[in-house]
């Protein structure tokens, strides 16, 4: 050391510098107690010890040189000697186990998955803990869209811990989202057997029944959930939706009102009321309710915009409806239904090219909707593309053998090709599904073209019994009555038809009815 001392720097100063450097290194080395761990989230995680406060490090003292300063040398003043630290010693760094890392919320999903994998692979771990590790990993996989790995992990969790209701509930929820309703029902039923007093489980099973179209069982489950928890607003809302889907508007409105009585700030309650008002063609009231729902929960903006569009579309205002649908798309809602409704609006506005484009996009998103194929077929037929229209109608019937609109639309093309018996067969099928005034009128027209005036008159009479204001049925019946020698009632029917639809004469003439 003496060999390194110079006239400028004394050996004593070198020793002081070395000691200062050692002290600085010791004080500035990080401690695991200073690391910032994420705050725990969720209700099944192991909480961590609070962070330990570490006192700030005093500035490292600098010893001035013992020589006369020159003009170019900056000499730092003597710093006070560091004070000895008081208080208990810092705790040793905490070492987290794989279970704690697996069971602790973190944004580092890879670390959580690695830790859970260690628990899963360790057969010495308790079965319940390994099952929980599988469920945690399944939740992460589900959250990032890996459905198959999530289902596989939940299968393993149920094998290890077959009496864990949450595992059945999570697996059932995935099946429900994937529209595998039978598998979802099995899982929700298993969960209910384990937790028969869970209102949430009855609601989930009710939603599954409703999605399958089994509304009586859905209503029974929602009612059971309300009996278990009369303050569960979601159960009232879901029961209201079941009534709404069955066109039971008063019952639906009552349930949505009950959901708001339980929770006056329940946004979905206002959303449901808006849906009822929309179905009842009370557009202004519907839009007011939807707006209130959006105020309470801005996340509903996309759905609210779509529902506003549906309300305006039902009222015949497709221009404003298209604006609402555009707002829904801008808010991130891009599903098959909104594209389908946009296509229908474009068709009603006479823009068949736009209609076909939108409906084709809807089919790309969901190729199993019969109504979309039917609507695209109608747009093609209006453009004169009859072969393409027939392909779409056939596909709609293949998807849904009870697609009455597809049968009626296909019948019109067959009638235009003079395939009258085939057209009658299609209309018969549609009437067997749902006897409407429109379908009976279409069959009457076809019978008239077959020269079967008696059958045609019977169908027009039956149609007017269902809807006494249908212009085409009125005109056609009046025409046949006049031909049969009953001018009094014939003139009344035909005049009433023209009053209700001034351009009815043009369509009647194209179908073979004349006014002479």
XYZ file of N, CA, C and O in Angstrom, residues 72-261:
760
model
N -8.125 25.158 -10.676
C -8.947 24.245 -11.484
C -9.487 23.076 -10.670
O -10.069 22.175 -11.215
N -9.267 23.096 -9.369
C -9.695 21.977 -8.546
C -10.903 22.399 -7.717
O -10.853 23.424 -7.047
N -11.993 21.595 -7.797
C -13.176 21.831 -6.970
C -13.085 20.931 -5.765
O -13.019 19.717 -5.879
N -13.055 21.533 -4.616
C -12.925 20.779 -3.386
C -14.281 20.714 -2.711
O -14.896 21.745 -2.426
N -14.817 19.503 -2.505
C -16.114 19.331 -1.852
C -15.945 19.511 -0.358
O -14.954 19.079 0.219
N -16.881 20.132 0.316
C -16.761 20.352 1.760
C -16.831 19.044 2.518
O -17.330 18.040 2.020
N -16.339 19.090 3.710
C -16.346 17.921 4.574
C -17.794 17.568 4.936
O -18.540 18.405 5.436
N -18.177 16.341 4.668
C -19.525 15.878 5.006
C -19.516 15.333 6.413
O -18.504 14.821 6.885
N -20.631 15.438 7.117
C -20.679 14.876 8.470
C -20.530 13.366 8.439
O -20.900 12.710 7.467
N -19.995 12.873 9.487
C -19.814 11.420 9.570
C -21.172 10.733 9.636
O -22.113 11.252 10.241
N -21.295 9.594 8.981
C -22.594 8.888 8.989
C -22.962 8.441 10.393
O -22.115 8.023 11.170
N -24.289 8.563 10.677
C -24.781 8.116 11.965
C -25.058 6.621 11.922
O -25.453 6.075 10.891
N -24.869 5.997 13.022
C -25.174 4.574 13.091
C -26.690 4.383 12.984
O -27.467 5.131 13.544
N -27.089 3.367 12.257
C -28.509 3.091 12.050
C -29.089 2.494 13.312
O -28.468 1.650 13.951
N -30.289 2.987 13.617
C -30.960 2.490 14.808
C -32.132 1.607 14.404
O -32.561 1.600 13.257
N -32.669 0.895 15.356
C -33.826 0.054 15.100
C -33.419 -1.393 14.879
O -32.232 -1.734 14.801
N -34.428 -2.275 14.743
C -34.138 -3.710 14.571
C -33.494 -3.974 13.226
O -33.669 -3.209 12.274
N -32.780 -5.035 13.112
C -32.149 -5.380 11.820
C -33.200 -5.739 10.779
O -34.311 -6.154 11.101
N -32.835 -5.530 9.518
C -33.746 -5.880 8.438
C -34.004 -7.382 8.437
O -33.104 -8.182 8.685
N -35.255 -7.764 8.131
C -35.533 -9.205 8.073
C -34.826 -9.833 6.882
O -34.534 -9.147 5.894
N -34.560 -11.101 6.936
C -33.923 -11.764 5.793
C -34.862 -11.779 4.597
O -36.081 -11.703 4.753
N -34.314 -11.841 3.401
C -35.166 -11.882 2.202
C -36.152 -13.041 2.272
O -35.791 -14.152 2.665
N -37.415 -12.738 1.893
C -38.430 -13.782 1.915
C -38.331 -14.630 0.660
O -38.235 -14.108 -0.449
N -38.372 -15.921 0.830
C -38.313 -16.854 -0.295
C -39.714 -17.422 -0.494
O -40.274 -18.058 0.400
N -40.298 -17.166 -1.664
C -41.647 -17.618 -1.930
C -41.627 -19.042 -2.475
O -40.820 -19.387 -3.348
N -42.547 -19.842 -1.986
C -42.655 -21.218 -2.460
C -43.390 -21.232 -3.794
O -44.039 -20.261 -4.192
N -43.306 -22.372 -4.489
C -44.026 -22.500 -5.748
C -45.527 -22.324 -5.536
O -46.220 -21.728 -6.368
N -46.031 -22.825 -4.423
C -47.459 -22.689 -4.157
C -47.852 -21.223 -3.986
O -48.871 -20.778 -4.521
N -47.038 -20.451 -3.275
C -47.343 -19.038 -3.101
C -47.282 -18.290 -4.427
O -48.110 -17.429 -4.711
N -46.319 -18.618 -5.262
C -46.219 -17.969 -6.571
C -47.411 -18.347 -7.454
O -47.939 -17.521 -8.192
N -47.828 -19.600 -7.366
C -48.975 -20.066 -8.158
C -50.262 -19.419 -7.676
O -51.112 -19.014 -8.472
N -50.394 -19.287 -6.364
C -51.644 -18.865 -5.759
C -51.689 -17.367 -5.465
O -52.605 -16.896 -4.811
N -50.710 -16.608 -5.955
C -50.652 -15.164 -5.714
C -50.899 -14.417 -7.017
O -50.282 -14.737 -8.032
N -51.804 -13.443 -7.016
C -52.075 -12.697 -8.246
C -50.813 -12.022 -8.777
O -50.019 -11.491 -8.006
N -50.647 -12.069 -10.068
C -49.488 -11.452 -10.689
C -49.774 -11.230 -12.157
O -50.524 -11.989 -12.786
N -49.192 -10.179 -12.702
C -49.281 -9.951 -14.139
C -48.297 -10.817 -14.910
O -48.364 -10.902 -16.134
N -47.384 -11.435 -14.204
C -46.413 -12.318 -14.851
C -47.037 -13.704 -14.971
O -46.802 -14.608 -14.169
N -47.869 -13.868 -15.992
C -48.601 -15.114 -16.153
C -47.661 -16.306 -16.355
O -47.943 -17.416 -15.900
N -46.544 -16.060 -17.057
C -45.622 -17.168 -17.303
C -45.059 -17.697 -15.988
O -44.937 -18.918 -15.802
N -44.731 -16.796 -15.061
C -44.213 -17.227 -13.768
C -45.285 -17.990 -12.990
O -44.995 -19.011 -12.355
N -46.524 -17.506 -13.032
C -47.613 -18.203 -12.338
C -47.802 -19.593 -12.925
O -47.934 -20.580 -12.193
N -47.811 -19.687 -14.241
C -48.017 -20.987 -14.889
C -46.866 -21.936 -14.560
O -47.072 -23.127 -14.296
N -45.627 -21.408 -14.553
C -44.482 -22.274 -14.209
C -44.614 -22.790 -12.772
O -44.365 -23.976 -12.497
N -45.001 -21.897 -11.867
C -45.122 -22.313 -10.470
C -46.255 -23.315 -10.294
O -46.120 -24.297 -9.560
N -47.385 -23.063 -10.966
C -48.501 -24.005 -10.878
C -48.113 -25.359 -11.474
O -48.518 -26.417 -10.968
N -47.319 -25.329 -12.540
C -46.874 -26.592 -13.142
C -46.030 -27.399 -12.167
O -46.113 -28.644 -12.131
N -45.217 -26.712 -11.364
C -44.423 -27.422 -10.357
C -45.334 -28.104 -9.337
O -45.082 -29.249 -8.922
N -46.385 -27.419 -8.924
C -47.333 -28.021 -7.983
C -48.046 -29.199 -8.635
O -48.219 -30.267 -8.031
N -48.464 -29.018 -9.879
C -49.197 -30.076 -10.587
C -48.350 -31.326 -10.737
O -48.829 -32.459 -10.568
N -47.056 -31.152 -11.028
C -46.181 -32.306 -11.282
C -45.693 -32.987 -10.012
O -45.187 -34.113 -10.065
N -45.840 -32.312 -8.889
C -45.375 -32.888 -7.615
C -46.488 -33.744 -7.020
O -47.438 -33.234 -6.422
N -46.374 -35.036 -7.163
C -47.418 -35.939 -6.672
C -47.456 -36.009 -5.155
O -48.383 -36.608 -4.588
N -46.462 -35.414 -4.483
C -46.479 -35.377 -3.030
C -47.392 -34.268 -2.505
O -47.743 -34.260 -1.322
N -47.754 -33.339 -3.374
C -48.646 -32.271 -2.965
C -50.055 -32.830 -2.726
O -50.472 -33.791 -3.384
N -50.833 -32.232 -1.797
C -52.209 -32.688 -1.574
C -53.051 -32.549 -2.848
O -52.839 -31.638 -3.659
N -54.016 -33.449 -3.017
C -54.849 -33.440 -4.226
C -55.603 -32.128 -4.381
O -55.747 -31.603 -5.497
N -56.086 -31.564 -3.240
C -56.838 -30.309 -3.323
C -55.959 -29.176 -3.837
O -56.403 -28.329 -4.616
N -54.692 -29.156 -3.400
C -53.793 -28.093 -3.847
C -53.461 -28.261 -5.331
O -53.426 -27.281 -6.079
N -53.231 -29.484 -5.755
C -52.964 -29.713 -7.185
C -54.192 -29.352 -8.022
O -54.063 -28.779 -9.109
N -55.387 -29.678 -7.502
C -56.613 -29.318 -8.231
C -56.726 -27.801 -8.353
O -57.090 -27.274 -9.410
N -56.395 -27.083 -7.269
C -56.451 -25.627 -7.326
C -55.445 -25.083 -8.337
O -55.724 -24.121 -9.052
N -54.266 -25.689 -8.405
C -53.268 -25.255 -9.384
C -53.792 -25.451 -10.808
O -53.609 -24.589 -11.682
N -54.457 -26.584 -11.052
C -55.063 -26.804 -12.369
C -56.110 -25.722 -12.665
O -56.188 -25.201 -13.787
N -56.920 -25.364 -11.657
C -57.969 -24.367 -11.873
C -57.386 -22.987 -12.139
O -57.906 -22.233 -12.976
N -56.294 -22.647 -11.432
C -55.660 -21.347 -11.664
C -55.098 -21.288 -13.081
O -55.271 -20.303 -13.805
N -54.434 -22.349 -13.481
C -53.887 -22.366 -14.837
C -55.008 -22.335 -15.877
O -54.892 -21.685 -16.924
N -56.116 -23.017 -15.585
C -57.260 -22.994 -16.503
C -57.820 -21.585 -16.642
O -58.186 -21.148 -17.739
N -57.879 -20.853 -15.513
C -58.404 -19.489 -15.562
C -57.532 -18.594 -16.445
O -58.041 -17.771 -17.215
N -56.204 -18.764 -16.338
C -55.299 -17.962 -17.179
C -55.473 -18.337 -18.640
O -55.585 -17.467 -19.515
N -55.534 -19.626 -18.936
C -55.703 -20.063 -20.323
C -57.026 -19.578 -20.896
O -57.102 -19.137 -22.046
N -58.074 -19.644 -20.084
C -59.378 -19.168 -20.550
C -59.331 -17.675 -20.832
O -59.896 -17.194 -21.815
N -58.637 -16.934 -19.965
C -58.565 -15.489 -20.130
C -57.842 -15.056 -21.388
O -58.140 -13.990 -21.930
N -56.908 -15.862 -21.864
C -56.170 -15.500 -23.083
C -56.701 -16.256 -24.303
O -56.069 -16.272 -25.353
N -57.868 -16.897 -24.141
C -58.538 -17.510 -25.288
C -58.139 -18.926 -25.610
O -58.512 -19.439 -26.670
N -57.404 -19.590 -24.717
C -56.999 -20.979 -24.960
C -58.034 -21.905 -24.324
O -57.860 -22.411 -23.220
N -59.128 -22.122 -25.042
C -60.260 -22.858 -24.479
C -59.934 -24.327 -24.246
O -60.261 -24.886 -23.185
N -59.293 -24.978 -25.206
C -59.036 -26.422 -25.080
C -58.104 -26.724 -23.906
O -58.398 -27.608 -23.087
N -56.967 -26.003 -23.756
C -56.144 -26.250 -22.566
C -56.887 -25.959 -21.265
O -56.695 -26.660 -20.264
N -57.751 -24.934 -21.266
C -58.511 -24.626 -20.057
C -59.444 -25.771 -19.697
O -59.543 -26.180 -18.529
N -60.124 -26.330 -20.687
C -61.018 -27.462 -20.424
C -60.236 -28.680 -19.930
O -60.673 -29.386 -19.010
N -59.057 -28.898 -20.525
C -58.237 -30.035 -20.096
C -57.816 -29.890 -18.635
O -57.855 -30.855 -17.856
N -57.433 -28.680 -18.236
C -57.036 -28.450 -16.842
C -58.216 -28.621 -15.891
O -58.069 -29.167 -14.793
N -59.387 -28.154 -16.293
C -60.560 -28.316 -15.433
C -60.956 -29.787 -15.314
O -61.415 -30.228 -14.253
N -60.771 -30.544 -16.394
C -61.011 -31.995 -16.301
C -60.111 -32.632 -15.257
O -60.549 -33.465 -14.438
N -58.835 -32.245 -15.250
C -57.891 -32.792 -14.272
C -58.261 -32.349 -12.856
O -58.161 -33.128 -11.906
N -58.676 -31.085 -12.718
C -59.056 -30.586 -11.398
C -60.236 -31.374 -10.840
O -60.265 -31.727 -9.655
N -61.208 -31.672 -11.691
C -62.385 -32.425 -11.240
C -62.006 -33.860 -10.903
O -62.523 -34.450 -9.941
N -61.069 -34.427 -11.650
C -60.611 -35.785 -11.336
C -59.934 -35.825 -9.968
O -60.156 -36.754 -9.173
N -59.120 -34.817 -9.670
C -58.413 -34.769 -8.390
C -59.338 -34.403 -7.233
O -59.165 -34.897 -6.114
N -60.292 -33.521 -7.498
C -61.172 -33.045 -6.417
C -62.606 -33.018 -6.934
O -63.134 -31.958 -7.294
N -63.261 -34.157 -7.002
C -64.585 -34.246 -7.642
C -65.703 -33.552 -6.878
O -66.822 -33.491 -7.377
N -65.440 -33.034 -5.695
C -66.480 -32.355 -4.932
C -66.249 -30.836 -4.877
O -66.773 -30.157 -3.991
N -65.499 -30.326 -5.831
C -65.269 -28.882 -5.925
C -66.272 -28.287 -6.910
O -66.131 -28.430 -8.128
N -67.291 -27.627 -6.372
C -68.360 -27.101 -7.225
C -67.841 -26.049 -8.194
O -68.326 -25.951 -9.331
N -66.843 -25.260 -7.757
C -66.337 -24.193 -8.612
C -65.747 -24.731 -9.913
O -65.866 -24.105 -10.962
N -65.121 -25.899 -9.859
C -64.541 -26.475 -11.074
C -65.642 -26.819 -12.074
O -65.507 -26.555 -13.280
N -66.738 -27.413 -11.600
C -67.863 -27.713 -12.496
C -68.472 -26.419 -13.047
O -68.835 -26.350 -14.231
N -68.584 -25.415 -12.181
C -69.154 -24.145 -12.628
C -68.308 -23.519 -13.728
O -68.833 -23.054 -14.749
N -66.964 -23.498 -13.538
C -66.102 -22.889 -14.544
C -66.157 -23.670 -15.861
O -66.224 -23.084 -16.938
N -66.147 -25.001 -15.765
C -66.199 -25.798 -16.997
C -67.547 -25.625 -17.687
O -67.626 -25.511 -18.917
N -68.617 -25.591 -16.899
C -69.932 -25.375 -17.488
C -70.035 -24.025 -18.173
O -70.670 -23.890 -19.225
N -69.418 -22.989 -17.587
C -69.455 -21.660 -18.195
C -68.736 -21.646 -19.538
O -69.170 -20.959 -20.481
N -67.633 -22.396 -19.636
C -66.933 -22.480 -20.933
C -67.808 -23.185 -21.961
O -67.950 -22.736 -23.106
N -68.425 -24.308 -21.553
C -69.315 -25.010 -22.489
C -70.472 -24.113 -22.920
O -70.887 -24.139 -24.086
N -71.008 -23.319 -21.992
C -72.104 -22.410 -22.329
C -71.645 -21.389 -23.358
O -72.360 -21.114 -24.334
N -70.472 -20.815 -23.152
C -69.951 -19.838 -24.108
C -69.693 -20.474 -25.471
O -69.862 -19.837 -26.512
N -69.286 -21.752 -25.456
C -69.032 -22.454 -26.717
C -70.306 -23.024 -27.340
O -70.259 -23.713 -28.352
N -71.465 -22.767 -26.695
C -72.785 -23.209 -27.164
C -72.941 -24.726 -27.153
O -73.762 -25.279 -27.894
N -72.167 -25.389 -26.304
C -72.360 -26.825 -26.097
C -73.265 -26.964 -24.873
O -72.818 -27.215 -23.755
N -74.548 -26.768 -25.107
C -75.489 -26.619 -24.002
C -75.683 -27.911 -23.198
O -75.890 -27.854 -21.986
N -75.627 -29.051 -23.861
C -75.825 -30.303 -23.132
C -74.705 -30.528 -22.114
O -74.959 -30.916 -20.970
N -73.467 -30.293 -22.530
C -72.350 -30.451 -21.595
C -72.422 -29.408 -20.481
O -72.119 -29.700 -19.320
N -72.834 -28.187 -20.833
C -72.966 -27.142 -19.815
C -73.999 -27.542 -18.765
O -73.774 -27.371 -17.553
N -75.119 -28.095 -19.223
C -76.157 -28.516 -18.277
C -75.648 -29.583 -17.319
O -75.928 -29.552 -16.115
N -74.878 -30.537 -17.833
C -74.341 -31.593 -16.967
C -73.457 -30.991 -15.871
O -73.545 -31.393 -14.710
N -72.629 -30.044 -16.244
C -71.729 -29.452 -15.250
C -72.493 -28.605 -14.231
O -72.214 -28.659 -13.028
N -73.445 -27.804 -14.691
C -74.202 -26.978 -13.745
C -75.046 -27.847 -12.809
O -75.202 -27.527 -11.627
N -75.577 -28.942 -13.329
C -76.336 -29.853 -12.466
C -75.445 -30.480 -11.413
O -75.840 -30.624 -10.244
N -74.220 -30.852 -11.807
C -73.280 -31.409 -10.824
C -72.930 -30.370 -9.763
O -72.851 -30.686 -8.569
N -72.733 -29.126 -10.179
C -72.405 -28.064 -9.225
C -73.572 -27.811 -8.270
O -73.378 -27.593 -7.069
N -74.797 -27.853 -8.796
C -75.971 -27.630 -7.947
C -76.132 -28.748 -6.930
O -76.523 -28.501 -5.780
N -75.804 -29.975 -7.311
C -75.869 -31.072 -6.335
C -74.914 -30.838 -5.178
O -75.204 -31.191 -4.033
N -73.782 -30.212 -5.470
C -72.803 -29.937 -4.415
C -73.158 -28.676 -3.625
O -72.850 -28.576 -2.431
N -73.790 -27.700 -4.284
C -74.166 -26.451 -3.623
C -75.623 -26.123 -3.971
O -75.907 -25.243 -4.784
N -76.563 -26.830 -3.366
C -77.980 -26.665 -3.743
C -78.589 -25.333 -3.339
O -79.720 -25.043 -3.739
N -77.874 -24.526 -2.572
C -78.420 -23.238 -2.149
C -77.738 -22.067 -2.840
O -77.800 -20.930 -2.363
N -77.101 -22.322 -3.948
C -76.419 -21.266 -4.695
C -77.358 -20.691 -5.752
O -77.673 -21.344 -6.758
N -77.814 -19.460 -5.544
C -78.689 -18.812 -6.522
C -77.962 -18.607 -7.849
O -78.564 -18.713 -8.925
N -76.651 -18.317 -7.777
C -75.881 -18.080 -9.004
C -75.875 -19.307 -9.908
O -75.977 -19.186 -11.132
N -75.773 -20.491 -9.321
C -75.748 -21.712 -10.126
C -77.095 -21.949 -10.810
O -77.148 -22.379 -11.972
N -78.191 -21.670 -10.119
C -79.503 -21.823 -10.746
C -79.663 -20.838 -11.896
O -80.266 -21.165 -12.927
N -79.127 -19.632 -11.751
C -79.204 -18.660 -12.837
C -78.411 -19.156 -14.049
O -78.883 -19.068 -15.190
N -77.211 -19.694 -13.810
C -76.407 -20.195 -14.926
C -77.118 -21.340 -15.647
O -77.123 -21.412 -16.881
N -77.715 -22.239 -14.874
C -78.431 -23.336 -15.531
C -79.651 -22.804 -16.267
O -79.991 -23.269 -17.365
N -80.325 -21.797 -15.688
C -81.469 -21.206 -16.368
C -81.080 -20.551 -17.686
O -81.805 -20.669 -18.683
N -79.931 -19.859 -17.695
C -79.463 -19.255 -18.948
C -79.203 -20.330 -19.995
O -79.506 -20.157 -21.184
N -78.672 -21.466 -19.560
C -78.412 -22.568 -20.496
C -79.711 -23.112 -21.071
O -79.825 -23.343 -22.286
N -80.707 -23.333 -20.212
C -82.009 -23.802 -20.712
C -82.610 -22.786 -21.685
O -83.158 -23.162 -22.733
N -82.501 -21.504 -21.347
C -83.061 -20.477 -22.230
C -82.344 -20.466 -23.573
O -82.971 -20.305 -24.626
N -81.022 -20.656 -23.543
C -80.259 -20.693 -24.794
C -80.657 -21.878 -25.658
O -80.579 -21.807 -26.888
N -81.093 -22.960 -25.018
C -81.563 -24.138 -25.767
C -82.986 -23.964 -26.272
O -83.475 -24.793 -27.048
N -83.673 -22.924 -25.811
C -85.058 -22.727 -26.201
C -86.058 -23.375 -25.263
O -87.255 -23.383 -25.551
N -85.577 -23.913 -24.131
C -86.465 -24.548 -23.156
C -86.849 -23.507 -22.105
O -86.338 -23.491 -20.981
N -87.765 -22.629 -22.459
C -88.115 -21.516 -21.582
C -88.828 -21.936 -20.301
O -88.601 -21.315 -19.252
N -89.690 -22.953 -20.309
C -90.315 -23.351 -19.031
C -89.292 -23.754 -17.970
O -89.388 -23.344 -16.809
N -88.293 -24.543 -18.350
C -87.266 -24.936 -17.374
C -86.400 -23.736 -16.974
O -85.975 -23.633 -15.820
N -86.145 -22.853 -17.925
C -85.365 -21.651 -17.605
C -86.111 -20.810 -16.571
O -85.530 -20.355 -15.579
N -87.402 -20.598 -16.796
C -88.187 -19.807 -15.854
C -88.214 -20.452 -14.470
O -88.138 -19.757 -13.446
N -88.299 -21.788 -14.442
C -88.300 -22.484 -13.148
C -86.986 -22.260 -12.407
O -86.976 -22.046 -11.187
N -85.860 -22.297 -13.129
C -84.561 -22.083 -12.472
C -84.409 -20.651 -11.981
O -83.890 -20.405 -10.880
N -84.841 -19.675 -12.778
C -84.730 -18.283 -12.339
C -85.619 -18.030 -11.114
O -85.230 -17.302 -10.194
N -86.799 -18.645 -11.112
C -87.685 -18.494 -9.956
C -87.069 -19.136 -8.717
O -87.165 -18.588 -7.609
N -86.405 -20.289 -8.895
C -85.724 -20.935 -7.764
C -84.596 -20.050 -7.238
O -84.387 -19.955 -6.017
N -83.874 -19.397 -8.126
C -82.794 -18.496 -7.702
C -83.355 -17.331 -6.898
O -82.776 -16.929 -5.881
N -84.484 -16.794 -7.327
C -85.100 -15.675 -6.599
C -85.564 -16.130 -5.218
O -85.444 -15.386 -4.237
N -86.086 -17.365 -5.137
C -86.503 -17.883 -3.831
C -85.309 -18.024 -2.887
O -85.423 -17.773 -1.679
N -84.154 -18.419 -3.432
C -82.952 -18.550 -2.606
C -82.391 -17.190 -2.204
O -81.851 -17.036 -1.102
N -82.495 -16.225 -3.097
C -81.940 -14.892 -2.814
C -82.857 -13.834 -3.431
O -82.686 -13.439 -4.588
N -83.855 -13.364 -2.665
C -84.819 -12.395 -3.223
C -84.195 -11.053 -3.576
O -84.866 -10.231 -4.216
N -82.945 -10.820 -3.188
C -82.282 -9.558 -3.514
C -81.242 -9.721 -4.624
O -80.350 -8.887 -4.775
N -81.380 -10.772 -5.387
C -80.437 -11.047 -6.477
C -81.027 -10.471 -7.764
O -81.828 -11.111 -8.453
N -80.639 -9.242 -8.106
C -81.236 -8.554 -9.233
C -81.000 -9.263 -10.560
O -81.835 -9.189 -11.472
N -79.888 -9.981 -10.672
C -79.585 -10.674 -11.932
C -80.630 -11.750 -12.218
O -81.001 -11.982 -13.375
N -81.125 -12.411 -11.179
C -82.136 -13.452 -11.383
C -83.420 -12.846 -11.947
O -84.049 -13.415 -12.854
N -83.834 -11.675 -11.430
C -85.018 -11.006 -11.978
C -84.780 -10.612 -13.433
O -85.668 -10.762 -14.289
N -83.575 -10.103 -13.706
C -83.276 -9.683 -15.081
C -83.340 -10.866 -16.042
O -83.951 -10.772 -17.115
N -82.721 -11.978 -15.664
C -82.699 -13.129 -16.568
C -84.106 -13.713 -16.754
O -84.450 -14.162 -17.838
N -84.905 -13.703 -15.704
C -86.281 -14.183 -15.867
C -87.056 -13.245 -16.787
O -87.868 -13.685 -17.614
N -86.786 -11.943 -16.662
C -87.415 -10.995 -17.578
C -87.032 -11.254 -19.026
O -87.875 -11.176 -19.931
N -85.768 -11.596 -19.253
C -85.333 -11.907 -20.623
C -86.049 -13.147 -21.163
O -86.414 -13.202 -22.347
N -86.254 -14.143 -20.302
C -86.975 -15.348 -20.737
C -88.407 -15.003 -21.129
O -88.930 -15.491 -22.148
N -89.073 -14.152 -20.338
C -90.429 -13.723 -20.699
C -90.413 -12.924 -21.996
O -91.304 -13.088 -22.851
N -89.413 -12.072 -22.160
C -89.331 -11.239 -23.360
C -89.184 -12.094 -24.609
O -89.819 -11.827 -25.641
N -88.368 -13.135 -24.528
C -88.166 -14.009 -25.687
C -89.437 -14.766 -26.051
O -89.602 -15.198 -27.191
N -90.338 -14.933 -25.084
C -91.625 -15.580 -25.366
C -92.721 -14.570 -25.673
O -93.898 -14.924 -25.704
N -92.332 -13.301 -25.895
C -93.265 -12.219 -26.212
C -94.237 -11.942 -25.060
O -95.319 -11.385 -25.282
N -93.863 -12.311 -23.852
C -94.690 -12.042 -22.675
C -94.250 -10.699 -22.082
O -93.550 -10.622 -21.073
N -94.658 -9.631 -22.750
C -94.132 -8.305 -22.425
C -94.516 -7.818 -21.024
O -93.659 -7.255 -20.326
N -95.758 -7.989 -20.575
C -96.073 -7.503 -19.214
C -95.246 -8.188 -18.137
O -94.760 -7.534 -17.199
N -95.091 -9.521 -18.253
C -94.292 -10.248 -17.252
C -92.824 -9.817 -17.314
O -92.172 -9.668 -16.273
N -92.319 -9.617 -18.528
C -90.931 -9.181 -18.677
C -90.735 -7.806 -18.036
O -89.766 -7.582 -17.302
N -91.671 -6.901 -18.310
C -91.562 -5.548 -17.755
C -91.603 -5.581 -16.227
O -90.855 -4.849 -15.557
N -92.440 -6.456 -15.664
C -92.528 -6.562 -14.204
C -91.207 -7.043 -13.613
O -90.745 -6.531 -12.587
N -90.571 -8.040 -14.247
C -89.303 -8.558 -13.723
C -88.182 -7.533 -13.826
O -87.366 -7.397 -12.909
N -88.121 -6.826 -14.932
C -87.084 -5.790 -15.052
C -87.308 -4.698 -14.006
O -86.348 -4.162 -13.432
N -88.581 -4.372 -13.742
C -88.871 -3.402 -12.700
C -88.445 -3.892 -11.321
O -87.924 -3.117 -10.513
N -88.636 -5.196 -11.050
C -88.211 -5.764 -9.776
C -86.692 -5.696 -9.619
O -86.177 -5.457 -8.529
N -85.979 -5.913 -10.710
C -84.518 -5.834 -10.623
C -84.075 -4.439 -10.226
O -83.107 -4.270 -9.471
N -84.799 -3.412 -10.698
C -84.465 -2.034 -10.326
C -84.936 -1.698 -8.920
O -84.343 -0.849 -8.251
N -85.996 -2.347 -8.472
C -86.414 -2.136 -7.084
C -85.348 -2.653 -6.129
O -85.034 -2.020 -5.114
